[in-house]
Short mmCIF file of C-alpha atoms in Angstrom, two decimals:
data_model
loop_
_atom_site.label_atom_id
_atom_site.label_comp_id
_atom_site.label_asym_id
_atom_site.label_seq_id
_atom_site.Cartn_x
_atom_site.Cartn_y
_atom_site.Cartn_z
CA MET A 1 76.89 51.21 0.32
CA PRO A 2 74.87 53.50 -1.98
CA THR A 3 71.10 53.16 -2.13
CA LEU A 4 69.18 53.43 -5.39
CA VAL A 5 65.49 54.25 -5.01
CA ILE A 6 63.42 53.19 -8.01
CA ALA A 7 59.84 52.50 -9.08
CA ASN A 8 58.21 49.47 -10.72
CA LYS A 9 60.59 47.69 -13.06
CA ILE A 10 57.82 46.95 -15.57
CA TYR A 11 57.01 50.63 -16.13
CA SER A 12 59.68 52.99 -14.79
CA SER A 13 61.86 54.08 -17.69
CA TRP A 14 63.70 56.66 -15.62
CA SER A 15 64.56 54.07 -12.96
CA LEU A 16 65.88 51.62 -15.54
CA ARG A 17 68.60 53.99 -16.70
CA PRO A 18 70.91 54.15 -13.65
CA TRP A 19 69.99 50.64 -12.49
CA ILE A 20 71.05 48.95 -15.72
CA LEU A 21 74.34 50.85 -15.83
CA MET A 22 75.20 50.10 -12.20
CA ARG A 23 74.29 46.44 -12.55
CA HIS A 24 76.18 46.11 -15.84
CA TYR A 25 79.38 47.38 -14.24
CA GLY A 26 78.89 45.46 -11.01
CA LEU A 27 78.62 48.56 -8.84
CA PRO A 28 77.20 47.53 -5.46
CA PHE A 29 74.03 49.21 -4.20
CA GLU A 30 71.02 48.58 -2.06
CA GLU A 31 67.69 48.81 -3.85
CA VAL A 32 64.47 50.38 -2.61
CA VAL A 33 61.42 49.86 -4.85
CA ILE A 34 58.46 52.21 -4.41
CA PRO A 35 55.48 51.16 -6.56
CA LEU A 36 53.78 53.90 -8.54
CA ASP A 37 50.13 54.97 -8.26
CA GLN A 38 49.67 53.77 -4.68
CA PRO A 39 48.12 55.95 -1.93
CA GLU A 40 51.46 56.21 -0.14
CA THR A 41 53.68 56.56 -3.23
CA ARG A 42 54.36 60.30 -3.09
CA ALA A 43 54.99 60.39 0.65
CA ARG A 44 57.40 57.48 0.41
CA ILE A 45 59.34 59.07 -2.45
CA LEU A 46 59.49 62.44 -0.67
CA ALA A 47 61.23 60.70 2.20
CA TYR A 48 64.17 60.21 -0.18
CA SER A 49 63.85 62.93 -2.83
CA PRO A 50 62.94 66.62 -2.49
CA ALA A 51 61.65 66.50 -6.08
CA GLY A 52 59.20 63.75 -5.27
CA LYS A 53 60.45 61.65 -8.18
CA VAL A 54 62.50 58.53 -8.72
CA PRO A 55 65.17 57.41 -9.30
CA VAL A 56 67.25 58.72 -6.44
CA LEU A 57 70.83 57.76 -5.61
CA ILE A 58 71.86 58.19 -1.98
CA ASP A 59 75.55 57.82 -1.27
CA GLY A 60 76.67 59.09 2.11
CA ASP A 61 75.69 62.74 2.36
CA ALA A 62 75.02 63.01 -1.38
CA VAL A 63 71.44 62.75 -2.64
CA VAL A 64 71.18 62.75 -6.44
CA TRP A 65 67.93 62.65 -8.38
CA GLU A 66 67.20 62.72 -12.12
CA SER A 67 68.60 59.84 -14.17
CA LEU A 68 71.12 61.89 -16.11
CA ALA A 69 72.52 63.50 -12.96
CA ILE A 70 72.93 60.04 -11.44
CA LEU A 71 74.80 58.82 -14.52
CA GLU A 72 77.10 61.85 -14.36
CA THR A 73 77.73 61.19 -10.67
CA LEU A 74 78.57 57.57 -11.36
CA ALA A 75 81.01 58.63 -14.07
CA GLU A 76 82.71 61.06 -11.68
CA ARG A 77 83.03 58.46 -8.94
CA HIS A 78 84.20 55.70 -11.24
CA PRO A 79 86.52 57.35 -13.79
CA ASP A 80 88.01 53.94 -14.57
CA LEU A 81 84.75 52.82 -16.16
CA PRO A 82 83.84 53.75 -19.76
CA ILE A 83 80.51 55.30 -18.78
CA TRP A 84 81.36 58.10 -21.21
CA PRO A 85 83.49 57.39 -24.30
CA ARG A 86 87.20 58.06 -23.94
CA ASP A 87 87.49 59.78 -27.31
CA PRO A 88 86.65 63.51 -26.94
CA ALA A 89 84.56 63.71 -30.11
CA ALA A 90 82.61 60.58 -29.19
CA ARG A 91 82.15 61.88 -25.64
CA ALA A 92 80.79 65.18 -26.93
CA LEU A 93 78.27 63.37 -29.10
CA ALA A 94 77.31 61.04 -26.24
CA ARG A 95 76.64 63.98 -23.92
CA SER A 96 74.61 65.76 -26.59
CA ILE A 97 72.35 62.82 -27.39
CA THR A 98 71.80 61.92 -23.74
CA GLY A 99 70.74 65.52 -23.10
CA GLU A 100 68.40 65.36 -26.08
CA MET A 101 66.86 62.17 -24.71
CA HIS A 102 66.48 63.64 -21.25
CA ALA A 103 64.67 66.74 -22.48
CA GLY A 104 62.77 65.59 -25.54
CA PHE A 105 60.62 63.07 -27.36
CA ARG A 106 57.47 63.85 -25.40
CA ALA A 107 55.13 62.49 -28.06
CA LEU A 108 56.81 59.10 -27.96
CA ARG A 109 56.80 59.06 -24.15
CA ALA A 110 53.07 59.80 -24.03
CA ALA A 111 51.90 57.47 -26.79
CA LEU A 112 54.26 54.54 -26.12
CA PRO A 113 54.55 54.12 -22.35
CA MET A 114 57.17 51.63 -21.23
CA ASN A 115 55.55 48.31 -20.42
CA LEU A 116 57.79 45.25 -20.33
CA GLY A 117 54.88 42.93 -19.61
CA ARG A 118 53.08 43.22 -22.94
CA ARG A 119 53.61 43.47 -26.68
CA TYR A 120 51.23 45.23 -29.06
CA ALA A 121 50.74 45.14 -32.80
CA HIS A 122 52.18 48.07 -34.69
CA ARG A 123 49.80 50.79 -35.80
CA ASP A 124 49.97 54.45 -36.72
CA ARG A 125 50.32 56.40 -33.48
CA GLY A 126 50.48 59.87 -35.00
CA ALA A 127 52.87 62.04 -36.95
CA ASP A 128 54.60 63.41 -33.85
CA VAL A 129 55.43 59.93 -32.61
CA GLY A 130 56.70 58.99 -36.05
CA ALA A 131 58.92 62.08 -36.08
CA ASP A 132 60.31 61.19 -32.65
CA VAL A 133 61.13 57.65 -33.75
CA ALA A 134 62.76 58.92 -36.94
CA ARG A 135 64.96 61.30 -34.97
CA ILE A 136 65.92 58.66 -32.41
CA THR A 137 66.84 56.07 -35.01
CA ALA A 138 68.87 58.72 -36.87
CA ILE A 139 70.74 59.42 -33.62
CA TRP A 140 71.49 55.75 -33.14
CA ARG A 141 72.64 55.27 -36.73
CA ASP A 142 74.89 58.34 -36.61
CA ALA A 143 76.57 57.24 -33.37
CA ARG A 144 77.01 53.69 -34.62
CA ASP A 145 78.36 54.81 -38.02
CA ARG A 146 80.83 57.26 -36.50
CA PHE A 147 81.95 55.52 -33.33
CA GLY A 148 80.36 52.08 -33.04
CA ALA A 149 82.65 49.92 -35.15
CA GLY A 150 84.22 48.20 -32.13
CA GLY A 151 81.08 46.59 -30.76
CA PRO A 152 77.28 46.44 -30.68
CA TYR A 153 76.50 49.59 -28.66
CA LEU A 154 76.21 53.22 -29.68
CA PHE A 155 79.89 53.89 -29.08
CA GLY A 156 81.32 50.46 -29.72
CA ALA A 157 82.18 47.72 -27.27
CA ASP A 158 81.23 49.54 -24.07
CA PHE A 159 77.65 49.91 -22.85
CA GLY A 160 77.63 53.47 -21.52
CA ALA A 161 75.52 56.38 -20.37
CA ALA A 162 74.06 57.02 -23.81
CA ASP A 163 72.92 53.42 -24.15
CA ALA A 164 71.42 53.53 -20.66
CA MET A 165 69.47 56.69 -21.49
CA TYR A 166 68.04 55.18 -24.67
CA ALA A 167 67.41 51.69 -23.26
CA PRO A 168 63.75 52.50 -22.39
CA VAL A 169 63.18 53.61 -25.99
CA VAL A 170 64.59 50.30 -27.18
CA THR A 171 61.98 48.54 -25.05
CA ARG A 172 59.21 50.79 -26.36
CA LEU A 173 60.00 50.14 -30.01
CA ASP A 174 60.07 46.43 -29.21
CA THR A 175 56.85 46.49 -27.16
CA TYR A 176 54.92 48.37 -29.85
CA GLN A 177 56.51 46.38 -32.70
CA TRP A 178 57.76 49.49 -34.46
CA PRO A 179 59.20 48.59 -37.89
CA VAL A 180 62.90 49.45 -38.08
CA GLU A 181 65.72 48.68 -40.46
CA ALA A 182 68.14 45.82 -39.82
CA ASP A 183 70.95 47.92 -38.34
CA ILE A 184 68.58 49.53 -35.83
CA ARG A 185 67.10 46.17 -34.91
CA ALA A 186 70.61 44.80 -34.34
CA TYR A 187 71.35 47.59 -31.88
CA MET A 188 68.02 47.02 -30.13
CA ASP A 189 68.71 43.29 -29.86
CA ALA A 190 72.11 43.98 -28.29
CA VAL A 191 70.53 46.10 -25.56
CA LEU A 192 67.70 43.63 -24.96
CA ALA A 193 70.25 40.80 -24.64
CA LEU A 194 72.35 42.63 -22.06
CA PRO A 195 72.40 40.48 -18.89
CA ALA A 196 71.61 43.50 -16.71
CA PHE A 197 68.52 44.29 -18.79
CA ARG A 198 67.38 40.68 -18.77
CA GLU A 199 67.69 40.64 -14.98
CA TRP A 200 65.65 43.86 -14.70
CA ARG A 201 62.93 42.50 -16.95
CA GLU A 202 62.73 39.14 -15.20
CA GLN A 203 62.36 40.87 -11.84
CA GLY A 204 59.75 43.22 -13.28
CA LEU A 205 57.65 40.34 -14.57
CA ARG A 206 57.37 39.08 -11.00
CA GLU A 207 55.81 42.36 -9.81
CA SER A 208 52.11 42.36 -9.01
CA TRP A 209 51.44 46.12 -9.23
CA LEU A 210 49.55 47.61 -12.16
CA VAL A 211 49.74 51.21 -13.36
CA PRO A 212 46.54 51.72 -15.41
CA HIS A 213 47.76 54.71 -17.45
CA ASP A 214 50.71 52.65 -18.68
CA GLU A 215 48.45 49.79 -19.78
CA VAL A 216 47.47 50.71 -23.33
CA ASP A 217 43.75 50.19 -23.99
CA GLU A 218 44.10 47.77 -26.90
CA PRO A 219 44.55 44.02 -27.25
CA ALA A 220 48.04 42.75 -26.53
CA ILE A 221 49.47 40.25 -28.97
CA GLU A 222 51.62 38.89 -26.13
CA ASN A 223 51.14 39.16 -22.38
CA TYR A 224 54.20 38.01 -20.49
CA ARG A 225 52.55 38.39 -17.10
CA GLU A 226 49.73 35.92 -17.67
CA GLY A 227 49.54 33.31 -14.95
CA LEU A 228 51.56 35.32 -12.46
#
């Protein structure tokens, strides 16, 4: 059985991506969780990944790191699953926007760290973050307008690689209460309601580890981890 090595579910956006796709499609795997920012974190990750980063998929002799590479590997090994859209034009767009997510949006990543345990009031977080959000929501709207008529996800009825890559951004816009238009909120709500995401979040809320640099230094309007 494959092994998926991940970090804290509350914080690890990169880990969420392959996990949510594998769980959504019922692909069996063993899970190894390595908490971030612990004295032994790097050494433990290096035991699985030469890059010293998670997630890592280990399947027999194959060791695959980087979320997008793992998604591509899953698509290769499970061609029966609609991880990528069947339509060539939709598939080309899906590959392009997943690549853009993988390589870009650094301002958003830095200013809005993923944190499923809290919710913050919206405030201006800088022009670069605003530009990133504008581009991302334009990507979502374009995919939905062109190929999403058959269902609630970017390319219709099937939750796929593109949705998995953008799922952490969905959580960020929700956590930081970013104002979005109704069609964007509907897409976000579909991802947040996905059973695989709900399972991830519920498990994350039971974690006891804290990563200080992902805990924004401002009052939370909701703290879902209180009392744990």
